[in-house]
XYZ file of C-alpha atoms in Angstrom:
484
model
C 0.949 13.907 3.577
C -0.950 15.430 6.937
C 1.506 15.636 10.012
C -1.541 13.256 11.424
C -0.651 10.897 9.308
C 2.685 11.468 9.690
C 2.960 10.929 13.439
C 0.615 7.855 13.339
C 3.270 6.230 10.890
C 5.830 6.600 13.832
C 3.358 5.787 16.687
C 1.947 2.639 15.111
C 1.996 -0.640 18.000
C 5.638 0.731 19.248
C 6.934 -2.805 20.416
C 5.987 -4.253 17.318
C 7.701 -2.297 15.101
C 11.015 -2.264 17.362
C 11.424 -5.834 17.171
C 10.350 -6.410 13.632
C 13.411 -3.815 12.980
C 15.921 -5.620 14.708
C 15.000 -8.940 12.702
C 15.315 -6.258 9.735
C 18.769 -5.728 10.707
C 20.030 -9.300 11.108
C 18.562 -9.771 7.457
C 20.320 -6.333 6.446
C 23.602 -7.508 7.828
C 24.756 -10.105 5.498
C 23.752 -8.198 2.357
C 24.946 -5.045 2.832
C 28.876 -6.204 3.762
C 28.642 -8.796 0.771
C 27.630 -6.171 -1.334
C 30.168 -4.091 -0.163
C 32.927 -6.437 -1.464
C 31.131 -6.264 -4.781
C 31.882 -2.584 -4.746
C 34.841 -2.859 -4.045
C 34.663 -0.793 -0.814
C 35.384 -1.386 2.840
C 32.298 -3.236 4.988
C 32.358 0.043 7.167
C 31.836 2.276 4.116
C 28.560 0.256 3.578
C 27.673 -0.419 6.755
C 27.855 3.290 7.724
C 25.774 4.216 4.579
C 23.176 1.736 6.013
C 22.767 3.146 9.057
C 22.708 6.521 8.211
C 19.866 5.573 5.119
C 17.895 3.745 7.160
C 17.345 6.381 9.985
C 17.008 9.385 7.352
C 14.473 7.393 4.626
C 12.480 6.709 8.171
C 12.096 10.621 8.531
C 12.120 11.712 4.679
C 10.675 8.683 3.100
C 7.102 8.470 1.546
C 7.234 5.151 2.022
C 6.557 3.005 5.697
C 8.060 -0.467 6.540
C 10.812 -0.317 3.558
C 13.982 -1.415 4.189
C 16.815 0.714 2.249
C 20.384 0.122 2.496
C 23.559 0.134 0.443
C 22.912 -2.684 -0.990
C 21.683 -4.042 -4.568
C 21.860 -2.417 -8.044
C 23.328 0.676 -7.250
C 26.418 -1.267 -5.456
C 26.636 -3.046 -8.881
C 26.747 0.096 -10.931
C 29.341 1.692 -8.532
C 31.877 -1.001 -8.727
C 33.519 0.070 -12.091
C 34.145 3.165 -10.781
C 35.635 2.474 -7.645
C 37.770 -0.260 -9.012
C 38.790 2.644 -11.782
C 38.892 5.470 -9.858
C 38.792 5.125 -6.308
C 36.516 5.561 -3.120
C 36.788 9.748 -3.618
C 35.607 9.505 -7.062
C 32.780 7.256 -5.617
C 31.682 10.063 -2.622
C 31.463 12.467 -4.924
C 29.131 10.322 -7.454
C 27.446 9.765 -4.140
C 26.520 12.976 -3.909
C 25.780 14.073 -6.885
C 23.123 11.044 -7.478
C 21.733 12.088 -4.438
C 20.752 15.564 -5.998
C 20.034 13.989 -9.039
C 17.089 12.151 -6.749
C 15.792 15.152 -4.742
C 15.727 17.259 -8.105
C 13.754 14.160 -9.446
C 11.730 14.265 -7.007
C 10.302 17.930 -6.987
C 10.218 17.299 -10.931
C 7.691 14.473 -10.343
C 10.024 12.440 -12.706
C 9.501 9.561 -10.817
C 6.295 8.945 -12.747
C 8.110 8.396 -15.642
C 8.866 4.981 -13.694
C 5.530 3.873 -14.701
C 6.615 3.845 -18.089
C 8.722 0.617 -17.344
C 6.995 -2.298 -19.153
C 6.528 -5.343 -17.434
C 8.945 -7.161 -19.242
C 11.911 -4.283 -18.828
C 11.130 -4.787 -15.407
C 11.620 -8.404 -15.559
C 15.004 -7.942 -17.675
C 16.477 -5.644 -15.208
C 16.131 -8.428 -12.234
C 17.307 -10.926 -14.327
C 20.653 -9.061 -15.465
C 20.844 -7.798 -11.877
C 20.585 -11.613 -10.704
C 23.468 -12.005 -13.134
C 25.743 -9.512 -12.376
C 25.134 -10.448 -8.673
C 26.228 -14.416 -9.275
C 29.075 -13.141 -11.757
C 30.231 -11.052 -9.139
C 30.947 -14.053 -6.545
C 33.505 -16.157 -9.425
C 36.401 -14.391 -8.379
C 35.882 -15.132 -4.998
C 35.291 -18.857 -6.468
C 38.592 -18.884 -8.279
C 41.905 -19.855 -6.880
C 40.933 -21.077 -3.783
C 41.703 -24.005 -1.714
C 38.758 -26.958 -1.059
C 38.098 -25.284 2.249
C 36.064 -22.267 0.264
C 34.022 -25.015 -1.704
C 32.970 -27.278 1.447
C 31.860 -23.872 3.517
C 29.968 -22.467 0.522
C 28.100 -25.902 0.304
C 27.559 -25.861 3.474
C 26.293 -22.396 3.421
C 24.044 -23.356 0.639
C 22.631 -26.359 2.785
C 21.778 -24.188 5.624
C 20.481 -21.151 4.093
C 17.863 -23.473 1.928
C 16.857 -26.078 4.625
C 16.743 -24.293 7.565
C 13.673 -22.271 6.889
C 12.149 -25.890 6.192
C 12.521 -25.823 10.346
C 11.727 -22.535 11.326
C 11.984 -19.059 10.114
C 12.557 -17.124 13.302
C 16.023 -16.251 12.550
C 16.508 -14.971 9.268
C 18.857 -18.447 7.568
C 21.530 -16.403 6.171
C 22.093 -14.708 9.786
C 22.747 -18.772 11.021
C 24.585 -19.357 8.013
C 27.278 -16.592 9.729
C 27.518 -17.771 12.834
C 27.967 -21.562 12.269
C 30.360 -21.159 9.102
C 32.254 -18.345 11.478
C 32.178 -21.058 14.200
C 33.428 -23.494 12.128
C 36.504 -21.369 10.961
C 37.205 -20.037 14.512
C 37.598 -23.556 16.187
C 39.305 -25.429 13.570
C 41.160 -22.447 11.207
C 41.852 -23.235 7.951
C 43.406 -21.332 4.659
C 40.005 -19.138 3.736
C 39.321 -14.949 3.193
C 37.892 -13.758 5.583
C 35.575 -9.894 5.951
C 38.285 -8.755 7.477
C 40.641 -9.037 4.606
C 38.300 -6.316 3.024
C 39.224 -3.690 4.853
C 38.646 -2.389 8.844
C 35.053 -2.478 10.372
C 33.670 0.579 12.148
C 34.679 0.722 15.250
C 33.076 4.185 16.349
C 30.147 6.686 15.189
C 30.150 8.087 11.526
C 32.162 11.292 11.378
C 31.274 14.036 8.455
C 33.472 14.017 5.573
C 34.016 15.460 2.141
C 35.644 13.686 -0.836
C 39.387 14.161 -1.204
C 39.283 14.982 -5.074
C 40.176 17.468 -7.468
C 36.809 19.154 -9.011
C 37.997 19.804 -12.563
C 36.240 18.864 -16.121
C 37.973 15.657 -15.692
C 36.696 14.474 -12.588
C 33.068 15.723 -13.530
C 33.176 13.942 -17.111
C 34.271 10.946 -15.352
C 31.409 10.971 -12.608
C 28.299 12.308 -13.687
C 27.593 9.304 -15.841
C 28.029 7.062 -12.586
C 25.927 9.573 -10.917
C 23.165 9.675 -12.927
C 23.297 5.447 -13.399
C 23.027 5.144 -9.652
C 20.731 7.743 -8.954
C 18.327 6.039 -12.266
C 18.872 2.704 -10.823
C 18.342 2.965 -7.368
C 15.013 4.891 -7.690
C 13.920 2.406 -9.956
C 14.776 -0.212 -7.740
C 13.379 1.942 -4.823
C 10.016 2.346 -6.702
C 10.006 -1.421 -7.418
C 10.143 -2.306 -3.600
C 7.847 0.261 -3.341
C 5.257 -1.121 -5.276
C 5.704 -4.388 -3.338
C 4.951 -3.283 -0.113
C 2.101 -1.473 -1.548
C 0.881 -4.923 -2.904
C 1.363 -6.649 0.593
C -0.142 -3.782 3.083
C -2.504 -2.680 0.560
C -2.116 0.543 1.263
C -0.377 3.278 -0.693
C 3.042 5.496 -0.200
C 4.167 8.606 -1.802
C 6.162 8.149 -4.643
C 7.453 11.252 -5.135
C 8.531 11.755 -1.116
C 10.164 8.611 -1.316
C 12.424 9.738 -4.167
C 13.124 12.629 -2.495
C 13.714 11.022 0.562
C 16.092 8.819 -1.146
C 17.941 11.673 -2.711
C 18.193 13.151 0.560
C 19.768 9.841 1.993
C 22.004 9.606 -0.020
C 23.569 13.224 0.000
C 24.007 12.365 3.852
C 25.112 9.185 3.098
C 27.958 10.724 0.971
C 28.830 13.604 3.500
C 29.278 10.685 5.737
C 31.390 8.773 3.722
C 29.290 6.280 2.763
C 28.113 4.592 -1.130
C 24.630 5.284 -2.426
C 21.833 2.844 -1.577
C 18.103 2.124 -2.361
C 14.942 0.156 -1.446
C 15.849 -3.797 -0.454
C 13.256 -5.743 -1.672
C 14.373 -8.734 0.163
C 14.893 -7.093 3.934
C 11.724 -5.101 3.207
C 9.511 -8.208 2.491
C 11.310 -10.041 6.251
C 10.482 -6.372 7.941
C 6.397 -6.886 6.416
C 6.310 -10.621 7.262
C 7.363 -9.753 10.842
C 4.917 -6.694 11.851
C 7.146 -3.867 10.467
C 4.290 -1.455 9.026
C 5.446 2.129 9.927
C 8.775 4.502 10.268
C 10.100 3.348 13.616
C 10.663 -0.721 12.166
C 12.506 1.249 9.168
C 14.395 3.804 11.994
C 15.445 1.034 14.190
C 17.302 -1.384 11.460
C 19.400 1.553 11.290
C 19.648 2.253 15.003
C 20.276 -1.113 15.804
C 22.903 -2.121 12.774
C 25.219 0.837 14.159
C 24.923 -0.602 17.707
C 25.825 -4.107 16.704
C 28.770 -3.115 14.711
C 30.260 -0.765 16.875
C 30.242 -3.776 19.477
C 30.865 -6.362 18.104
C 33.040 -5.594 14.890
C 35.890 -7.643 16.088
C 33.220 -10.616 15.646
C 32.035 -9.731 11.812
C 35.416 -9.403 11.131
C 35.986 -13.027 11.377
C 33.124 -13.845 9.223
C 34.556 -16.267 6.333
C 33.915 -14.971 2.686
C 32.529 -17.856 1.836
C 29.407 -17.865 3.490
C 28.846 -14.275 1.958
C 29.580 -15.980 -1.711
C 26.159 -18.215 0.077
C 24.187 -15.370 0.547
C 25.056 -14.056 -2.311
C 24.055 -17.425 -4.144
C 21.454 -17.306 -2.653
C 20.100 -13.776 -3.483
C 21.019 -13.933 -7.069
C 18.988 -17.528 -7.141
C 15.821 -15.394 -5.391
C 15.934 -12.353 -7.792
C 16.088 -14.095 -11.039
C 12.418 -14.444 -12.691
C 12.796 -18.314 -13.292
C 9.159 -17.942 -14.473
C 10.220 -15.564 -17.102
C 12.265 -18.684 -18.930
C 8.549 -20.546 -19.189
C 7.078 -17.104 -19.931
C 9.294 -16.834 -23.532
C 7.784 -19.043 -25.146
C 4.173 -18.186 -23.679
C 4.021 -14.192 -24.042
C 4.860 -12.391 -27.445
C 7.427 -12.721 -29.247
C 8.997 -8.650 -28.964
C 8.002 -8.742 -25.691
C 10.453 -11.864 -24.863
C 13.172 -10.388 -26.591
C 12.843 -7.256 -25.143
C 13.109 -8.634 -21.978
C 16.381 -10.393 -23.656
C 17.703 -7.384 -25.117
C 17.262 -5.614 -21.546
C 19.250 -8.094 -20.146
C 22.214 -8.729 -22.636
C 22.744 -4.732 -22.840
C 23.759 -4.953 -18.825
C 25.441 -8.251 -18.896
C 27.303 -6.402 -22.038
C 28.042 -3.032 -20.565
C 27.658 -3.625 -16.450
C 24.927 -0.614 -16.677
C 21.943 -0.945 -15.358
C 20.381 1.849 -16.556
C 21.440 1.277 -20.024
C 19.933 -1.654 -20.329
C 16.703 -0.189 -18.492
C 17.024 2.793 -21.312
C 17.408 0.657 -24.286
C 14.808 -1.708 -23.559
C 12.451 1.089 -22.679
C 13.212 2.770 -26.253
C 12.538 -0.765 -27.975
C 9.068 -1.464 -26.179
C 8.238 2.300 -27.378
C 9.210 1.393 -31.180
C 7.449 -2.206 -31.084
C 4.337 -0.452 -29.533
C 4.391 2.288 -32.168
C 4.841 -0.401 -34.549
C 1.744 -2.658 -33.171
C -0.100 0.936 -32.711
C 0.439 1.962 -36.840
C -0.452 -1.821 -38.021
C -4.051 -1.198 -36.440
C -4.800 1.860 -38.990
C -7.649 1.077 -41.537
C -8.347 2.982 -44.510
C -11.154 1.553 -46.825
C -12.281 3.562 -50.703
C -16.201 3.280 -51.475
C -16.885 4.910 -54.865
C -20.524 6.560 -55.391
C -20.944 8.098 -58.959
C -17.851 11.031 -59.431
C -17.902 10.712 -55.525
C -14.611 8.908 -53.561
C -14.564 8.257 -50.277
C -12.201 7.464 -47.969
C -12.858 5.959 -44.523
C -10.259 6.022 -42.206
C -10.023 4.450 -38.420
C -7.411 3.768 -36.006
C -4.619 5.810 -34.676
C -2.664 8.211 -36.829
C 1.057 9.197 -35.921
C 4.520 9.315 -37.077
C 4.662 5.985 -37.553
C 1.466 5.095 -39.006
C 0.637 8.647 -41.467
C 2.426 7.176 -43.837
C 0.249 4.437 -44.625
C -3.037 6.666 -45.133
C -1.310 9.178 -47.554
C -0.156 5.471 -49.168
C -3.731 4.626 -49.276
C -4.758 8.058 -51.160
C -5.222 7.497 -55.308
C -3.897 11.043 -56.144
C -4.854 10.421 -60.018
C -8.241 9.472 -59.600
C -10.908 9.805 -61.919
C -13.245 11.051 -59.556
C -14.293 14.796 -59.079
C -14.843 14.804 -55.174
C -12.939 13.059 -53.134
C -14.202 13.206 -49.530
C -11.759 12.464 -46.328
C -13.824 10.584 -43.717
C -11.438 10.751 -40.364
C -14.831 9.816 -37.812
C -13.011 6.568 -36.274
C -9.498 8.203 -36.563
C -7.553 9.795 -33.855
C -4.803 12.037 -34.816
C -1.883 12.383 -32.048
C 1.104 14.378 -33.358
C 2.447 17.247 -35.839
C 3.623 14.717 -38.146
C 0.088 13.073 -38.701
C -1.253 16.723 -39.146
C 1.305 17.382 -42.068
C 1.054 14.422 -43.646
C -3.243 15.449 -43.697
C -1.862 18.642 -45.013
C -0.041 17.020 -47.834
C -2.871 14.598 -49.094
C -5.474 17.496 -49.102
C -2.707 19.715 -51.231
C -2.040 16.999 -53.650
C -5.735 16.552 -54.055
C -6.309 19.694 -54.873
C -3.548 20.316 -56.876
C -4.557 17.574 -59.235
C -8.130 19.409 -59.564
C -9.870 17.289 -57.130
C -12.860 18.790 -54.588
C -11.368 17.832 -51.058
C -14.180 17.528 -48.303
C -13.224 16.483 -44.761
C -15.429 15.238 -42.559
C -15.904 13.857 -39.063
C -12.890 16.138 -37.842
C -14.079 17.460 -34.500
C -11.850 20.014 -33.210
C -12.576 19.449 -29.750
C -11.082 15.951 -30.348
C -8.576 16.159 -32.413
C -7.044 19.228 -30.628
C -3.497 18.657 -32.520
C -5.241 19.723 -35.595
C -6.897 23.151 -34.707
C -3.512 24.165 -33.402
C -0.869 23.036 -35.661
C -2.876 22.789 -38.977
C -3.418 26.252 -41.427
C -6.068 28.083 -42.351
C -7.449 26.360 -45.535
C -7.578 22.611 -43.527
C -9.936 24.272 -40.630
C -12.032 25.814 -43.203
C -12.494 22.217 -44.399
């Protein structure tokens, strides 16, 4: 990126961006402290990390007009080890994912997020729309009528109100009347401040409070590496979105270092990991956001509001985060994707299933990401060898075999299976023209046919085997097969 470019990202219709940012915060609000309870942190421990991501991804991010926060998947992967062992552990995995990210970054590995089928994709909203809803029950479960009647409520306003208007975000107005409602007329429900204190002053820098032994590292590297996997994933996801809606392109690879950046401040500062919202992002787009300054000032602007007027969030009832919450599990679930299983292939729909039982199964994220990556790879190997095609023609003491298609691991076996070794025929000629060969393992398995051949008395002759295409072959193969 050109420090042109750069500064015009920042200087972008000032006013604009400013106010589209501070609608970005209201949305940004609501999410982040509900998450928080999902993590099993304080709201201030989120909150913080929101501020302090969204005013360093506006400066290090490859990406303008996307909203990041502590908020989403990564929350969900960092519960278990909070709730385990503790908010140290979870600075330090903090951290550490945050390096994970930068070194990412400079490796290029976030291309390897293009790798992420369309229907892994799909799985890993699904399971995260899952874990989010599964994650309100408790809150759901012993509970006194009051709970029910505000989340209903909730529900009413957050759906109908848009129907109206959309100029404040409906979960925002879902806070203030529920927390009106509780305020004048009290009754027996949780409320935020039952989580834990609210910020009441500027960030401070910190360092996790915990021994750095085998035992603590053993313990948090996994996390780190989930959260860090997840939350560029998500990050590249939201990402891709904006690039669909602007029509314009980020940098991938400054964004994931950007992230990784964040984060490693975010930790110093005692805060939990976040990534990309696609949600806030998309409300930041609709209202003018384009450049650095909307992203910069839904940071600015959450730390003002919550340094003022914490004593107000505190009173916010649980119930109309259990709403949101609803509300944003409802929103990230592919409903399509139910219709689509019966419409797209049949190992595409269950990987898409298999992606999302692995997280329901293990609360990982990434796992389920990982597996279902690995089983799109072996059902596309599998589609790839079925498409291999070897025909015989027999001409006098002349055999000839034509083969076409791709030729790999998984498919070599079938054209050595093709290959009469006890032939009657003197000359038995190879005709590889329509075949492409990919990998050692195809090359060996040529090897082996040609040896057997010969070693049953047979005149081999290969033809249509260009070097210059198949490249595997003139550098892995021996002597006698590039004589051929």
């Amino acid at each position: 990126m050109t420090p042109a470019l750069y500064r015009r990202q920042w200087a972008q219709n000032p006013l604009r961006e400013v106010l589209a940012g501070m609608v970005g915060t209201f949305a940004l609000i609501p999410e982040v402290v509900a998450f928080s309870y999902i993590a099993g942190v304080s709201p201030a421990v989120s909150l913080f990390a929101s501020f302090v991501i969204s005013v360093s991804i506006a400066i290090f991010g490859g990406r303008p007009g996307m909203i990041s926060g502590a908020a989403g998947s990564v929350a969900l992967v960092a519960a278990p080890l909070v709730h385990a062992h503790g908010v140290q552990a979870m600075l330090l995995a903090t951290l550490v994912a945050g390096a994970f990210q930068v070194v990412f970054g400079l490796l290029r590995l976030q291309a390897v997020m293009r790798f992420v089928p369309a229907e892994v994709r799909t799985g890993f909203v699904n399971a995260l729309a899952i874990m989010i809803f599964s994650a309100q029950v408790p809150q759901m479960l012993g509970v006194t009528w009051h709970t029910y009647a505000l989340i209903a409520l909730g529900l009413v306003i957050i759906y109908l109100l848009p129907r109206l208007s959309d100029a404040i975000p409906s979960p925002l107005i879902c806070i203030v009347i529920l927390t009106a409602i509780t305020m004048l007329h009290p009754m027996p429900v949780h409320t935020i401040s039952d989580l834990g204190d609210l910020p009441t002053g500027l960030p401070s820098l910190t360092f996790p409070h915990i021994a750095l032994n085998w035992a603590t590292w053993s313990v948090v590297l996994p996390y780190a590496l989930a959260m860090a996997a997840v939350g560029l994933l998500e990050s590249m996801m939201t990402a891709s979105v904006v690039d669909d809606i602007t029509d314009t392109h980020g940098d991938q690879r400054m964004e994931c270092t950007g992230l990784g950046i964040s984060n490693i401040l975010v930790g110093a500062f005692g805060g939990i990991a976040g990534c990309g919202m696609i949600g806030q992002t998309v409300g930041n787009l609709r209202y003018g956001g384009r450049g650095r300054l909307s992203t910069f000032t839904a940071g600015a602007f959450l730390l003002a509001l919550m340094v003022l007027l914490h004593r107000w969030v505190g009173q916010v009832p649980m119930a109309a985060l259990v709403a949101i919450m609803i509300m944003v599990s409802a929103s990230t679930f592919s409903w399509s994707s139910l219709r689509d299983l019966t419409r797209h292939p049949r190992l595409s729909s269950l990987t898409m299933l298999v992606t999302v039982a692995v997280v329901v199964m293990t609360h990982n994220l990434a796992a389920g990401v990982a597996v279902g990556v690995m089983l799109s790879g072996v059902f596309f190997a599998w589609h790839a060898a079925k498409l291999l095609r070897v025909t015989e023609e027999r001409s006098g003491e002349t055999l000839t075999y034509r083969a076409s298609g791709q030729v790999f691991f998984a498919s070599a076996d079938s054209l050595s299976d093709a290959i009469d070794y006890h032939t009657d025929a003197k000359t038995v000629v190879l005709d590889l023209t329509h075949a492409r060969f990919w990998d050692i393992t195809s090359v060996q398995v040529l090897e082996k046919i040609i040896g057997k051949l010969q070693s049953h008395g047979h005149t081999v002759e290969v033809t249509g085997l260009h070097h210059d295409q198949h490249g595997i072959i003139a550098s892995q193969s021996n002597e006698s097969l590039l004589a051929l």
